[in-house]
Amino acid sequence: MSQQFEPTDIRSPLSADQLEVELRAIGEARYHHRHPFQLALQNGELSKAQVQAWALNRYYYQSMIPIKDASLMARLHDPELRREWRQRIIDHDGHGPGEGGIQRWLALTDGLGLDREMVVSTGKILPATRFAVEAYVHFVRERPLVEAIASSLTELFSPLVINTRVSGMLAHYAFVSEQTLAYFKPRMTQAPRDADFALDYVKRHALRVDQQQGVLAALRFKCDVLWSMLDALDYAYVAPRRIPPGAFDPEVDG
Amino acid sequence: MSQQFEPTDIRSPLSADQLEVELRAIGEARYHHRHPFQLALQNGELSKAQVQAWALNRYYYQSMIPIKDASLMARLHDPELRREWRQRIIDHDGHGPGEGGIQRWLALTDGLGLDREMVVSTGKILPATRFAVEAYVHFVRERPLVEAIASSLTELFSPLVINTRVSGMLAHYAFVSEQTLAYFKPRMTQAPRDADFALDYVKRHALRVDQQQGVLAALRFKCDVLWSMLDALDYAYVAPRRIPPGAFDPEVDG
């Protein structure tokens, strides 16, 4: 797809450590820890219906992550790399029924009182959620491999949200518990492990200027994916609270 | 891509005319003639900066339409069908430099005072615009052919917006003229011609229940594409007016 990105102003190749500095600066500026919906979520300012809408839409993201990772793994010709990347799929899909990150996300939507069939069907998510998540999968299939791997680097910044999100939600919302938030606990070790691997790969393989511009653009793109998902939730369910046709309506579906 | 749609409750095949009734009912309910941003645009309630943002983002949609149509044409094995579909690309790309619908759209963005290089780069559009338009292109590449063709049927409803949009914009905005709105005049005859052809194709080829469900879902999907583009514009530039990182900022880029 003809994705156009603003070029990063790099004239000559950065050192690996300079590249890391640039990547971390993008996360600091653009990761969704700064988004008003994220702040409202962790500060206890959302209604149960708004938290339901978030969990329902985020389920689609969670459910597509192994498909994204399998798409990426299908492009890796080195068994060692594939073994490394495979762990991500195991984390999300588990070793058997009832296990893995997707199941733990469903424990959250169950705990919020959402109908499981509705959640799993994804029929009531916001179109903007679907389009953003699909853009991520297509990106990973179509862009140069080092950019596909770099697009996972938002995980470098997940410590910026997971702890505050969990503690904030537990403190403020009677309708969540440590049990329903079980998804997040393993992520606190999985995400940094995955991010370290991907960052090391990117630092070793993005050596030319065009590659470095590409990986910086890839991380901006991925931040846009997460940000636009929260924009759409904020618009539909917070203010001006305009639910698009056919999407989850808490008064009907909640 | 694993797109999930709410199934339409069809138990046995509809007649071709019943199918048309169902398609028109979807447009009446879900086409963007009902969107608050569209109403504000045609009622003269937007600032020049907001109209700029609309024209800038919509440019990306316009610029990708021939790519969408070429993707569809690449799936047609009948020269007659390809000749028919080719006209859409000619309409948008013209017969020579300075011609065609995309050029006429650039006359609008020029007239609004937008930097042409910025517009053509698409570097400042909303990520949600990019994701929605790309979803449309991918849909046309990946879904069954009759659904790909059905996704163009929003053109059935363009008479619901084009006339009121042009007359409303001319009446209310000093910064547009018949000349800068030249894009829309040929569309008033092109869109119905294209829509009639596509509707006839869909009525003749969507005969089984699953095909009919598919084409109804395809039209809902396409309405979602257009609707989500206006949701994102409304959120970023009207209320709560939160421009996502990196997107067009009228105070900087206008």
CSV table of N, CA and C in Angstrom, one decimal, chain A residues 1-6 29-30 35-37 60 64 67 120-124 127-128 130-135 137-138 141-142 221 224-225 227-228 230-232 234-235 239-240 242-247, chain B residues 1-6 29-30 35-37 60 64 67 120-124 127-128 130-135 137-138 141-142 221 224-225 227-228 230-232 234-235 239-240 242-247:
chain,number,residue,atom,x,y,z
A,1,MET,N,0.9,-1.2,0.0
A,1,MET,CA,0.0,0.0,0.0
A,1,MET,C,0.9,1.2,0.0
A,2,SER,N,0.4,2.3,-0.6
A,2,SER,CA,1.2,3.5,-0.9
A,2,SER,C,1.3,4.4,0.4
A,3,GLN,N,1.8,3.8,1.5
A,3,GLN,CA,1.8,4.7,2.7
A,3,GLN,C,2.9,5.7,2.5
A,4,GLN,N,2.5,7.0,2.8
A,4,GLN,CA,3.4,8.1,2.8
A,4,GLN,C,3.7,8.5,4.2
A,5,PHE,N,4.9,8.7,4.5
A,5,PHE,CA,5.2,9.2,5.8
A,5,PHE,C,6.0,10.5,5.7
A,6,GLU,N,5.9,11.3,6.7
A,6,GLU,CA,6.8,12.5,6.8
A,6,GLU,C,8.2,11.9,6.9
A,29,ALA,N,6.7,11.1,22.7
A,29,ALA,CA,5.8,12.1,22.1
A,29,ALA,C,4.4,11.6,21.7
A,30,ARG,N,4.4,10.3,21.2
A,30,ARG,CA,3.3,9.8,20.4
A,30,ARG,C,2.6,8.6,21.0
A,35,HIS,N,-2.8,10.0,25.7
A,35,HIS,CA,-4.1,10.2,25.1
A,35,HIS,C,-5.2,10.5,26.2
A,36,PRO,N,-6.0,11.5,26.0
A,36,PRO,CA,-7.1,11.8,27.0
A,36,PRO,C,-7.9,10.6,27.4
A,37,PHE,N,-8.2,9.7,26.5
A,37,PHE,CA,-9.1,8.6,26.9
A,37,PHE,C,-8.3,7.7,27.8
A,60,TYR,N,-10.6,-6.7,19.7
A,60,TYR,CA,-10.3,-7.0,18.3
A,60,TYR,C,-8.7,-6.8,18.1
A,64,MET,N,-6.2,-10.0,17.0
A,64,MET,CA,-5.4,-10.0,15.7
A,64,MET,C,-3.9,-10.0,15.9
A,67,ILE,N,-2.3,-13.1,14.6
A,67,ILE,CA,-2.4,-13.1,13.1
A,67,ILE,C,-1.3,-12.2,12.6
A,120,VAL,N,-16.6,-11.9,20.8
A,120,VAL,CA,-15.8,-12.7,19.9
A,120,VAL,C,-16.2,-12.5,18.4
A,121,SER,N,-17.5,-12.2,18.2
A,121,SER,CA,-17.9,-11.9,16.8
A,121,SER,C,-17.2,-10.6,16.2
A,122,THR,N,-16.9,-9.7,17.1
A,122,THR,CA,-16.3,-8.4,16.7
A,122,THR,C,-17.3,-7.6,15.9
A,123,GLY,N,-18.6,-8.0,15.8
A,123,GLY,CA,-19.5,-7.4,15.0
A,123,GLY,C,-19.9,-6.0,15.5
A,124,LYS,N,-19.6,-5.6,16.7
A,124,LYS,CA,-20.1,-4.4,17.3
A,124,LYS,C,-19.0,-3.4,17.5
A,127,PRO,N,-15.9,0.8,13.4
A,127,PRO,CA,-15.2,0.6,12.1
A,127,PRO,C,-13.8,1.2,12.2
A,128,ALA,N,-13.6,2.3,12.9
A,128,ALA,CA,-12.2,2.8,13.0
A,128,ALA,C,-11.3,1.9,13.7
A,130,ARG,N,-11.5,-1.4,13.5
A,130,ARG,CA,-11.2,-2.5,12.5
A,130,ARG,C,-10.2,-2.0,11.5
A,131,PHE,N,-10.4,-0.8,11.0
A,131,PHE,CA,-9.5,-0.2,10.0
A,131,PHE,C,-8.1,0.0,10.5
A,132,ALA,N,-7.9,0.4,11.8
A,132,ALA,CA,-6.6,0.7,12.3
A,132,ALA,C,-5.9,-0.7,12.6
A,133,VAL,N,-6.6,-1.6,13.1
A,133,VAL,CA,-5.9,-2.9,13.4
A,133,VAL,C,-5.5,-3.6,12.1
A,134,GLU,N,-6.4,-3.5,11.1
A,134,GLU,CA,-6.1,-4.1,9.8
A,134,GLU,C,-4.9,-3.4,9.1
A,135,ALA,N,-4.8,-2.1,9.3
A,135,ALA,CA,-3.7,-1.4,8.8
A,135,ALA,C,-2.4,-1.9,9.4
A,137,VAL,N,-1.9,-5.0,10.5
A,137,VAL,CA,-1.6,-6.4,9.9
A,137,VAL,C,-1.0,-6.2,8.5
A,138,HIS,N,-1.6,-5.3,7.7
A,138,HIS,CA,-1.2,-5.1,6.4
A,138,HIS,C,0.3,-4.5,6.4
A,141,ARG,N,2.7,-7.2,6.8
A,141,ARG,CA,2.8,-8.1,5.7
A,141,ARG,C,3.6,-7.5,4.5
A,142,GLU,N,3.5,-6.2,4.4
A,142,GLU,CA,3.9,-5.5,3.2
A,142,GLU,C,5.2,-4.7,3.2
A,221,PHE,N,3.9,5.2,12.7
A,221,PHE,CA,2.7,4.5,12.2
A,221,PHE,C,2.0,3.7,13.3
A,224,ASP,N,0.3,5.8,15.7
A,224,ASP,CA,-0.9,6.3,15.1
A,224,ASP,C,-2.1,5.3,15.2
A,225,VAL,N,-1.7,4.0,15.0
A,225,VAL,CA,-2.7,2.9,15.1
A,225,VAL,C,-3.4,3.0,16.5
A,227,TRP,N,-3.3,5.4,18.8
A,227,TRP,CA,-3.9,6.7,19.1
A,227,TRP,C,-5.2,6.8,18.4
A,228,SER,N,-5.3,6.4,17.2
A,228,SER,CA,-6.6,6.5,16.4
A,228,SER,C,-7.7,5.7,17.0
A,230,LEU,N,-8.1,5.2,20.2
A,230,LEU,CA,-8.6,5.9,21.4
A,230,LEU,C,-9.3,7.2,20.9
A,231,ASP,N,-8.9,7.8,19.9
A,231,ASP,CA,-9.7,8.9,19.3
A,231,ASP,C,-11.1,8.5,19.0
A,232,ALA,N,-11.2,7.3,18.3
A,232,ALA,CA,-12.6,6.8,17.9
A,232,ALA,C,-13.4,6.5,19.1
A,234,ASP,N,-13.1,7.8,22.1
A,234,ASP,CA,-13.4,9.1,22.8
A,234,ASP,C,-14.6,9.8,22.1
A,235,TYR,N,-14.5,9.8,20.7
A,235,TYR,CA,-15.6,10.5,20.0
A,235,TYR,C,-16.9,9.7,20.1
A,239,ALA,N,-17.1,12.2,24.3
A,239,ALA,CA,-17.7,13.4,23.8
A,239,ALA,C,-17.2,13.6,22.3
A,240,PRO,N,-18.0,14.0,21.4
A,240,PRO,CA,-19.5,14.3,21.6
A,240,PRO,C,-20.4,13.1,21.8
A,242,ARG,N,-21.0,10.3,19.9
A,242,ARG,CA,-21.7,9.9,18.7
A,242,ARG,C,-21.3,8.5,18.2
A,243,ILE,N,-22.2,7.6,18.6
A,243,ILE,CA,-21.9,6.2,18.2
A,243,ILE,C,-22.2,6.0,16.7
A,244,PRO,N,-21.3,5.5,15.9
A,244,PRO,CA,-21.6,5.3,14.5
A,244,PRO,C,-22.6,4.2,14.3
A,245,PRO,N,-23.3,4.2,13.2
A,245,PRO,CA,-24.3,3.2,12.9
A,245,PRO,C,-23.8,1.7,13.1
A,246,GLY,N,-24.5,0.9,13.8
A,246,GLY,CA,-24.2,-0.5,13.9
A,246,GLY,C,-23.2,-0.8,15.0
A,247,ALA,N,-22.6,0.2,15.7
A,247,ALA,CA,-21.6,-0.1,16.7
A,247,ALA,C,-22.2,-0.3,18.1
B,1,MET,N,-8.3,-10.5,4.7
B,1,MET,CA,-8.4,-10.1,6.1
B,1,MET,C,-9.7,-10.6,6.7
B,2,SER,N,-9.7,-10.9,8.0
B,2,SER,CA,-10.8,-11.6,8.6
B,2,SER,C,-11.9,-10.6,9.0
B,3,GLN,N,-12.5,-9.9,8.0
B,3,GLN,CA,-13.5,-9.0,8.3
B,3,GLN,C,-14.8,-9.7,8.7
B,4,GLN,N,-15.3,-9.3,9.9
B,4,GLN,CA,-16.5,-9.9,10.4
B,4,GLN,C,-17.6,-8.8,10.2
B,5,PHE,N,-18.7,-9.3,9.7
B,5,PHE,CA,-19.9,-8.3,9.6
B,5,PHE,C,-21.1,-8.9,10.3
B,6,GLU,N,-21.9,-8.1,10.7
B,6,GLU,CA,-23.2,-8.6,11.3
B,6,GLU,C,-23.9,-9.2,10.1
B,29,ALA,N,-30.0,4.8,5.6
B,29,ALA,CA,-29.7,4.8,7.1
B,29,ALA,C,-28.2,5.1,7.4
B,30,ARG,N,-27.3,4.8,6.5
B,30,ARG,CA,-25.9,4.8,6.9
B,30,ARG,C,-25.0,5.7,6.0
B,35,HIS,N,-24.3,12.5,8.4
B,35,HIS,CA,-23.3,12.8,9.4
B,35,HIS,C,-23.2,14.3,9.8
B,36,PRO,N,-23.1,14.6,11.1
B,36,PRO,CA,-23.1,16.0,11.5
B,36,PRO,C,-22.0,16.8,10.8
B,37,PHE,N,-20.8,16.2,10.5
B,37,PHE,CA,-19.8,17.0,9.8
B,37,PHE,C,-20.3,17.4,8.4
B,60,TYR,N,-6.9,12.4,-0.1
B,60,TYR,CA,-6.3,11.0,-0.1
B,60,TYR,C,-7.3,10.0,-0.6
B,64,MET,N,-6.8,7.8,-4.2
B,64,MET,CA,-6.7,6.3,-4.1
B,64,MET,C,-7.8,5.6,-4.9
B,67,ILE,N,-6.6,3.7,-7.9
B,67,ILE,CA,-5.9,2.5,-7.4
B,67,ILE,C,-6.8,1.5,-7.0
B,120,VAL,N,-0.4,16.8,-1.9
B,120,VAL,CA,-0.1,15.6,-2.7
B,120,VAL,C,0.7,14.6,-1.9
B,121,SER,N,1.6,15.1,-1.0
B,121,SER,CA,2.4,14.2,-0.1
B,121,SER,C,1.5,13.3,0.8
B,122,THR,N,0.3,13.8,1.1
B,122,THR,CA,-0.6,13.2,2.1
B,122,THR,C,0.0,13.0,3.4
B,123,GLY,N,1.1,13.6,3.7
B,123,GLY,CA,1.8,13.5,4.9
B,123,GLY,C,1.1,14.0,6.1
B,124,LYS,N,0.1,14.9,5.9
B,124,LYS,CA,-0.5,15.6,7.0
B,124,LYS,C,-2.0,15.1,7.2
B,127,PRO,N,-4.4,9.9,10.5
B,127,PRO,CA,-4.2,8.4,10.3
B,127,PRO,C,-5.5,7.7,10.1
B,128,ALA,N,-6.6,8.1,10.7
B,128,ALA,CA,-7.9,7.4,10.5
B,128,ALA,C,-8.3,7.5,9.1
B,130,ARG,N,-6.3,7.6,6.5
B,130,ARG,CA,-5.4,6.7,5.7
B,130,ARG,C,-5.9,5.2,6.0
B,131,PHE,N,-6.2,4.9,7.2
B,131,PHE,CA,-6.6,3.5,7.5
B,131,PHE,C,-7.9,3.2,6.9
B,132,ALA,N,-8.9,4.1,6.8
B,132,ALA,CA,-10.2,3.8,6.2
B,132,ALA,C,-10.1,3.6,4.7
B,133,VAL,N,-9.3,4.5,4.1
B,133,VAL,CA,-9.2,4.4,2.6
B,133,VAL,C,-8.4,3.1,2.3
B,134,GLU,N,-7.4,2.8,3.0
B,134,GLU,CA,-6.7,1.6,2.7
B,134,GLU,C,-7.6,0.3,3.0
B,135,ALA,N,-8.4,0.4,4.0
B,135,ALA,CA,-9.4,-0.7,4.2
B,135,ALA,C,-10.2,-0.9,2.9
B,137,VAL,N,-9.4,-0.1,-0.2
B,137,VAL,CA,-8.6,-0.8,-1.3
B,137,VAL,C,-8.4,-2.2,-1.0
B,138,HIS,N,-8.1,-2.6,0.2
B,138,HIS,CA,-7.9,-4.0,0.6
B,138,HIS,C,-9.1,-4.8,0.4
B,141,ARG,N,-9.6,-5.7,-3.2
B,141,ARG,CA,-8.6,-6.7,-3.6
B,141,ARG,C,-8.9,-8.1,-3.1
B,142,GLU,N,-9.5,-8.2,-1.9
B,142,GLU,CA,-9.5,-9.4,-1.2
B,142,GLU,C,-10.9,-10.1,-1.2
B,221,PHE,N,-20.1,-1.8,4.9
B,221,PHE,CA,-18.6,-1.5,5.1
B,221,PHE,C,-18.3,-0.2,4.4
B,224,ASP,N,-19.4,2.7,6.3
B,224,ASP,CA,-18.5,2.8,7.4
B,224,ASP,C,-17.2,3.6,7.1
B,225,VAL,N,-16.7,3.3,5.9
B,225,VAL,CA,-15.4,4.0,5.5
B,225,VAL,C,-15.7,5.5,5.4
B,227,TRP,N,-18.2,7.2,6.7
B,227,TRP,CA,-18.6,7.7,8.0
B,227,TRP,C,-17.4,7.9,8.9
B,228,SER,N,-16.5,7.0,9.0
B,228,SER,CA,-15.4,7.1,9.9
B,228,SER,C,-14.5,8.2,9.5
B,230,LEU,N,-15.4,11.1,8.4
B,230,LEU,CA,-16.0,12.3,8.9
B,230,LEU,C,-16.0,12.3,10.5
B,231,ASP,N,-16.2,11.1,11.1
B,231,ASP,CA,-16.0,11.1,12.6
B,231,ASP,C,-14.6,11.6,12.9
B,232,ALA,N,-13.6,11.2,12.2
B,232,ALA,CA,-12.2,11.6,12.6
B,232,ALA,C,-12.0,13.1,12.3
B,234,ASP,N,-14.4,15.4,12.5
B,234,ASP,CA,-15.2,16.1,13.5
B,234,ASP,C,-14.4,16.1,14.8
B,235,TYR,N,-13.8,15.0,15.2
B,235,TYR,CA,-13.1,14.9,16.5
B,235,TYR,C,-11.9,15.8,16.5
B,239,ALA,N,-15.1,19.3,17.3
B,239,ALA,CA,-15.2,19.1,18.8
B,239,ALA,C,-14.9,17.6,19.1
B,240,PRO,N,-14.1,17.3,20.1
B,240,PRO,CA,-13.4,18.3,21.0
B,240,PRO,C,-12.2,19.0,20.4
B,242,ARG,N,-9.3,17.8,18.9
B,242,ARG,CA,-8.0,17.2,19.3
B,242,ARG,C,-7.3,16.7,18.1
B,243,ILE,N,-6.4,17.4,17.6
B,243,ILE,CA,-5.6,17.0,16.4
B,243,ILE,C,-4.6,16.0,16.8
B,244,PRO,N,-4.6,14.8,16.2
B,244,PRO,CA,-3.6,13.8,16.5
B,244,PRO,C,-2.2,14.2,16.2
B,245,PRO,N,-1.2,13.6,16.8
B,245,PRO,CA,0.2,14.0,16.6
B,245,PRO,C,0.6,13.9,15.1
B,246,GLY,N,1.2,15.0,14.6
B,246,GLY,CA,1.7,15.0,13.2
B,246,GLY,C,0.7,15.4,12.1
B,247,ALA,N,-0.6,15.5,12.5
B,247,ALA,CA,-1.6,15.8,11.4
B,247,ALA,C,-1.7,17.3,11.2
